[in-house]
Amino acid sequence: MLPLTAIKNLFAYNYWARDRQLEVCATLSQEQLDRPLGNSFTSLRETLAHLLGAELIWLERLRGGSPASLPAADEFPTLAHLINRWCWVESDIREYLSELRESDLERQLNYTDTTGNPQKHPVWLALQHLANHQSYHRGQVTTLLRQLHVQPPAVDLLVADEAGLFTQVEPSQTWGWVPAVR
């Protein structure tokens, strides 16, 4: 089992890395964001919408719900829509983590997955899964940026540490930047 401090660090890193990628994405045109690039999801915007959707669905599961599906990428037609919603989701996840106790991590999370099957996992594993999922798809975002001939930011965990992320007493509870989006 991961200790609570490690889980909080994973999510601090998750948002640090996401912010760096969104900052670069904010320099792109809508056409670039929507361009079909042949990946798990059709476009960079749809990949970002999937990342956001995963956080939304897991947040609802952590709160006791069982959403039937991820939100459709069309619910976030622009990067501004994505960022606006992500601000709220990040705030809610950080609030959830701030109220979590070490003893809560072993509690079983019961939910029905999007195919209708009942699932049961300890809270710590669900949180680790979500953080891992986000890292996996951030790798795809890096590839998509390269396909668009855009230099992706370095988002490695050790780069975050070198930038001082883990030397802070408490990671920021809000975004460190507000991108200028088109």
mmCIF file of C-alpha atoms in Angstrom:
data_model
loop_
_atom_site.group_PDB
_atom_site.id
_atom_site.type_symbol
_atom_site.label_atom_id
_atom_site.label_comp_id
_atom_site.label_asym_id
_atom_site.label_seq_id
_atom_site.Cartn_x
_atom_site.Cartn_y
_atom_site.Cartn_z
ATOM 1 C CA MET A 1 0.000 0.000 0.000
ATOM 2 C CA LEU A 2 1.194 3.502 -0.767
ATOM 3 C CA PRO A 3 1.241 5.909 2.182
ATOM 4 C CA LEU A 4 -0.947 9.013 1.987
ATOM 5 C CA THR A 5 2.054 11.318 1.580
ATOM 6 C CA ALA A 6 3.155 9.402 -1.519
ATOM 7 C CA ILE A 7 -0.338 9.597 -3.003
ATOM 8 C CA LYS A 8 -0.497 13.338 -2.388
ATOM 9 C CA ASN A 9 2.920 13.703 -4.032
ATOM 10 C CA LEU A 10 1.702 11.724 -7.066
ATOM 11 C CA PHE A 11 -1.202 14.118 -7.498
ATOM 12 C CA ALA A 12 0.956 17.206 -6.942
ATOM 13 C CA TYR A 13 3.193 15.851 -9.697
ATOM 14 C CA ASN A 14 0.172 14.975 -11.857
ATOM 15 C CA TYR A 15 -1.053 18.565 -11.847
ATOM 16 C CA TRP A 16 2.432 20.018 -12.223
ATOM 17 C CA ALA A 17 3.030 17.909 -15.354
ATOM 18 C CA ARG A 18 -0.460 18.547 -16.712
ATOM 19 C CA ASP A 19 -0.002 22.299 -16.299
ATOM 20 C CA ARG A 20 3.268 22.239 -18.229
ATOM 21 C CA GLN A 21 1.612 20.394 -21.102
ATOM 22 C CA LEU A 22 -1.473 22.623 -21.098
ATOM 23 C CA GLU A 23 0.743 25.681 -21.193
ATOM 24 C CA VAL A 24 2.223 24.427 -24.476
ATOM 25 C CA CYS A 25 -1.206 23.357 -25.767
ATOM 26 C CA ALA A 26 -2.459 26.900 -25.146
ATOM 27 C CA THR A 27 -0.121 28.086 -27.921
ATOM 28 C CA LEU A 28 -1.821 25.855 -30.496
ATOM 29 C CA SER A 29 -4.638 26.712 -32.853
ATOM 30 C CA GLN A 30 -8.013 24.980 -32.660
ATOM 31 C CA GLU A 31 -7.136 23.240 -35.926
ATOM 32 C CA GLN A 32 -3.962 21.811 -34.382
ATOM 33 C CA LEU A 33 -5.831 20.674 -31.276
ATOM 34 C CA ASP A 34 -8.467 18.916 -33.400
ATOM 35 C CA ARG A 35 -6.198 17.544 -36.131
ATOM 36 C CA PRO A 36 -6.574 13.753 -36.521
ATOM 37 C CA LEU A 37 -3.219 12.237 -35.594
ATOM 38 C CA GLY A 38 -3.954 8.523 -35.307
ATOM 39 C CA ASN A 39 -3.541 7.649 -31.655
ATOM 40 C CA SER A 40 -5.733 6.092 -28.958
ATOM 41 C CA PHE A 41 -7.950 9.149 -29.403
ATOM 42 C CA THR A 42 -8.398 11.011 -32.661
ATOM 43 C CA SER A 43 -6.780 14.294 -31.677
ATOM 44 C CA LEU A 44 -4.803 16.077 -29.014
ATOM 45 C CA ARG A 45 -7.995 17.717 -27.694
ATOM 46 C CA GLU A 46 -9.729 14.350 -27.463
ATOM 47 C CA THR A 47 -6.734 12.901 -25.608
ATOM 48 C CA LEU A 48 -6.862 15.802 -23.133
ATOM 49 C CA ALA A 49 -10.638 15.319 -22.800
ATOM 50 C CA HIS A 50 -9.989 11.669 -21.937
ATOM 51 C CA LEU A 51 -7.499 12.666 -19.237
ATOM 52 C CA LEU A 52 -10.037 15.080 -17.769
ATOM 53 C CA GLY A 53 -12.835 12.518 -18.097
ATOM 54 C CA ALA A 54 -10.820 9.915 -16.213
ATOM 55 C CA GLU A 55 -10.352 12.318 -13.305
ATOM 56 C CA LEU A 56 -14.063 13.135 -13.349
ATOM 57 C CA ILE A 57 -15.171 9.508 -13.306
ATOM 58 C CA TRP A 58 -12.729 8.481 -10.574
ATOM 59 C CA LEU A 59 -13.684 11.475 -8.451
ATOM 60 C CA GLU A 60 -17.320 10.392 -8.654
ATOM 61 C CA ARG A 61 -16.362 6.826 -7.751
ATOM 62 C CA LEU A 62 -14.370 8.063 -4.766
ATOM 63 C CA ARG A 63 -17.479 9.961 -3.689
ATOM 64 C CA GLY A 64 -19.579 6.789 -3.872
ATOM 65 C CA GLY A 65 -21.020 7.110 -7.365
ATOM 66 C CA SER A 66 -20.834 4.873 -10.408
ATOM 67 C CA PRO A 67 -20.921 7.006 -13.568
ATOM 68 C CA ALA A 68 -22.061 5.023 -16.586
ATOM 69 C CA SER A 69 -19.555 6.622 -18.945
ATOM 70 C CA LEU A 70 -16.825 9.160 -19.402
ATOM 71 C CA PRO A 71 -17.985 12.550 -20.637
ATOM 72 C CA ALA A 72 -17.853 12.853 -24.400
ATOM 73 C CA ALA A 73 -14.949 14.841 -25.821
ATOM 74 C CA ASP A 74 -17.532 17.106 -27.487
ATOM 75 C CA GLU A 75 -18.446 18.439 -24.027
ATOM 76 C CA PHE A 76 -15.072 20.195 -24.188
ATOM 77 C CA PRO A 77 -14.946 21.699 -27.694
ATOM 78 C CA THR A 78 -12.036 24.035 -26.925
ATOM 79 C CA LEU A 79 -9.005 24.050 -24.697
ATOM 80 C CA ALA A 80 -10.633 26.819 -22.659
ATOM 81 C CA HIS A 81 -13.581 24.517 -21.904
ATOM 82 C CA LEU A 82 -11.191 21.752 -20.846
ATOM 83 C CA ILE A 83 -9.149 24.007 -18.596
ATOM 84 C CA ASN A 84 -12.202 25.565 -16.981
ATOM 85 C CA ARG A 85 -13.625 22.175 -16.031
ATOM 86 C CA TRP A 86 -10.223 20.819 -15.000
ATOM 87 C CA CYS A 87 -9.776 23.677 -12.534
ATOM 88 C CA TRP A 88 -12.898 22.517 -10.714
ATOM 89 C CA VAL A 89 -11.981 18.832 -10.846
ATOM 90 C CA GLU A 90 -8.471 19.500 -9.562
ATOM 91 C CA SER A 91 -9.867 21.538 -6.700
ATOM 92 C CA ASP A 92 -12.289 18.741 -5.785
ATOM 93 C CA ILE A 93 -9.594 16.056 -5.950
ATOM 94 C CA ARG A 94 -7.221 18.135 -3.824
ATOM 95 C CA GLU A 95 -10.033 18.680 -1.318
ATOM 96 C CA TYR A 96 -10.751 14.936 -1.263
ATOM 97 C CA LEU A 97 -7.056 14.195 -0.665
ATOM 98 C CA SER A 98 -6.796 16.832 2.069
ATOM 99 C CA GLU A 99 -9.645 15.184 3.985
ATOM 100 C CA LEU A 100 -8.341 11.645 3.485
ATOM 101 C CA ARG A 101 -6.764 9.889 6.463
ATOM 102 C CA GLU A 102 -4.163 7.145 6.306
ATOM 103 C CA SER A 103 -6.759 4.666 7.595
ATOM 104 C CA ASP A 104 -9.119 5.554 4.708
ATOM 105 C CA LEU A 105 -6.659 4.208 2.149
ATOM 106 C CA GLU A 106 -7.481 0.562 2.870
ATOM 107 C CA ARG A 107 -11.239 1.135 2.666
ATOM 108 C CA GLN A 108 -12.829 -0.777 -0.207
ATOM 109 C CA LEU A 109 -14.144 1.348 -3.034
ATOM 110 C CA ASN A 110 -17.217 -0.349 -4.500
ATOM 111 C CA TYR A 111 -18.552 0.853 -7.833
ATOM 112 C CA THR A 112 -19.979 -0.346 -11.117
ATOM 113 C CA ASP A 113 -17.649 0.149 -14.070
ATOM 114 C CA THR A 114 -18.708 1.619 -17.393
ATOM 115 C CA THR A 115 -19.554 -1.829 -18.769
ATOM 116 C CA GLY A 116 -21.924 -2.547 -15.855
ATOM 117 C CA ASN A 117 -19.638 -4.858 -13.900
ATOM 118 C CA PRO A 118 -19.304 -4.474 -10.117
ATOM 119 C CA GLN A 119 -15.790 -3.607 -8.984
ATOM 120 C CA LYS A 120 -14.055 -3.428 -5.617
ATOM 121 C CA HIS A 121 -10.605 -1.964 -4.970
ATOM 122 C CA PRO A 122 -8.910 -0.330 -2.003
ATOM 123 C CA VAL A 123 -8.906 3.469 -2.168
ATOM 124 C CA TRP A 124 -5.101 3.638 -2.313
ATOM 125 C CA LEU A 125 -5.030 1.395 -5.384
ATOM 126 C CA ALA A 126 -7.732 3.384 -7.180
ATOM 127 C CA LEU A 127 -5.779 6.595 -6.558
ATOM 128 C CA GLN A 128 -2.525 5.029 -7.704
ATOM 129 C CA HIS A 129 -4.305 3.698 -10.788
ATOM 130 C CA LEU A 130 -5.612 7.171 -11.643
ATOM 131 C CA ALA A 131 -2.181 8.778 -11.246
ATOM 132 C CA ASN A 132 -0.619 6.035 -13.385
ATOM 133 C CA HIS A 133 -3.342 6.400 -16.029
ATOM 134 C CA GLN A 134 -2.658 10.117 -16.293
ATOM 135 C CA SER A 135 1.095 9.529 -16.719
ATOM 136 C CA TYR A 136 0.438 6.993 -19.476
ATOM 137 C CA HIS A 137 -1.696 9.396 -21.494
ATOM 138 C CA ARG A 138 0.652 12.334 -20.842
ATOM 139 C CA GLY A 139 3.185 10.271 -22.804
ATOM 140 C CA GLN A 140 0.704 10.246 -25.661
ATOM 141 C CA VAL A 141 0.262 14.014 -25.363
ATOM 142 C CA THR A 142 4.038 14.360 -25.707
ATOM 143 C CA THR A 143 3.968 12.245 -28.870
ATOM 144 C CA LEU A 144 1.048 14.211 -30.310
ATOM 145 C CA LEU A 145 2.836 17.504 -29.678
ATOM 146 C CA ARG A 146 5.864 16.148 -31.526
ATOM 147 C CA GLN A 147 3.636 15.081 -34.428
ATOM 148 C CA LEU A 148 2.447 18.704 -34.559
ATOM 149 C CA HIS A 149 6.127 19.805 -34.674
ATOM 150 C CA VAL A 150 5.824 21.447 -31.259
ATOM 151 C CA GLN A 151 8.492 21.004 -28.598
ATOM 152 C CA PRO A 152 6.851 19.219 -25.651
ATOM 153 C CA PRO A 153 7.811 20.255 -22.141
ATOM 154 C CA ALA A 154 9.863 17.972 -19.935
ATOM 155 C CA VAL A 155 7.429 16.378 -17.498
ATOM 156 C CA ASP A 156 9.547 13.711 -15.827
ATOM 157 C CA LEU A 157 9.117 13.224 -12.096
ATOM 158 C CA LEU A 158 12.757 14.107 -11.450
ATOM 159 C CA VAL A 159 12.363 17.311 -13.471
ATOM 160 C CA ALA A 160 9.472 18.205 -11.161
ATOM 161 C CA ASP A 161 11.707 17.532 -8.172
ATOM 162 C CA GLU A 162 14.522 19.646 -9.649
ATOM 163 C CA ALA A 163 11.945 22.421 -10.157
ATOM 164 C CA GLY A 164 11.241 22.300 -6.413
ATOM 165 C CA LEU A 165 7.843 20.594 -6.450
ATOM 166 C CA PHE A 166 8.650 18.243 -3.575
ATOM 167 C CA THR A 167 10.538 20.743 -1.444
ATOM 168 C CA GLN A 168 7.385 22.782 -0.873
ATOM 169 C CA VAL A 169 5.794 22.272 2.540
ATOM 170 C CA GLU A 170 2.344 21.971 0.956
ATOM 171 C CA PRO A 171 1.822 21.903 -2.801
ATOM 172 C CA SER A 172 -0.259 24.780 -4.065
ATOM 173 C CA GLN A 173 -3.989 24.211 -3.830
ATOM 174 C CA THR A 174 -4.586 26.172 -7.010
ATOM 175 C CA TRP A 175 -3.140 26.340 -10.473
ATOM 176 C CA GLY A 176 0.238 27.964 -10.692
ATOM 177 C CA TRP A 177 -0.662 29.643 -13.982
ATOM 178 C CA VAL A 178 -3.676 30.584 -16.007
ATOM 179 C CA PRO A 179 -2.960 29.999 -19.674
ATOM 180 C CA ALA A 180 -4.003 32.432 -22.331
ATOM 181 C CA VAL A 181 -6.237 30.245 -24.458
ATOM 182 C CA ARG A 182 -7.673 30.990 -27.858
#
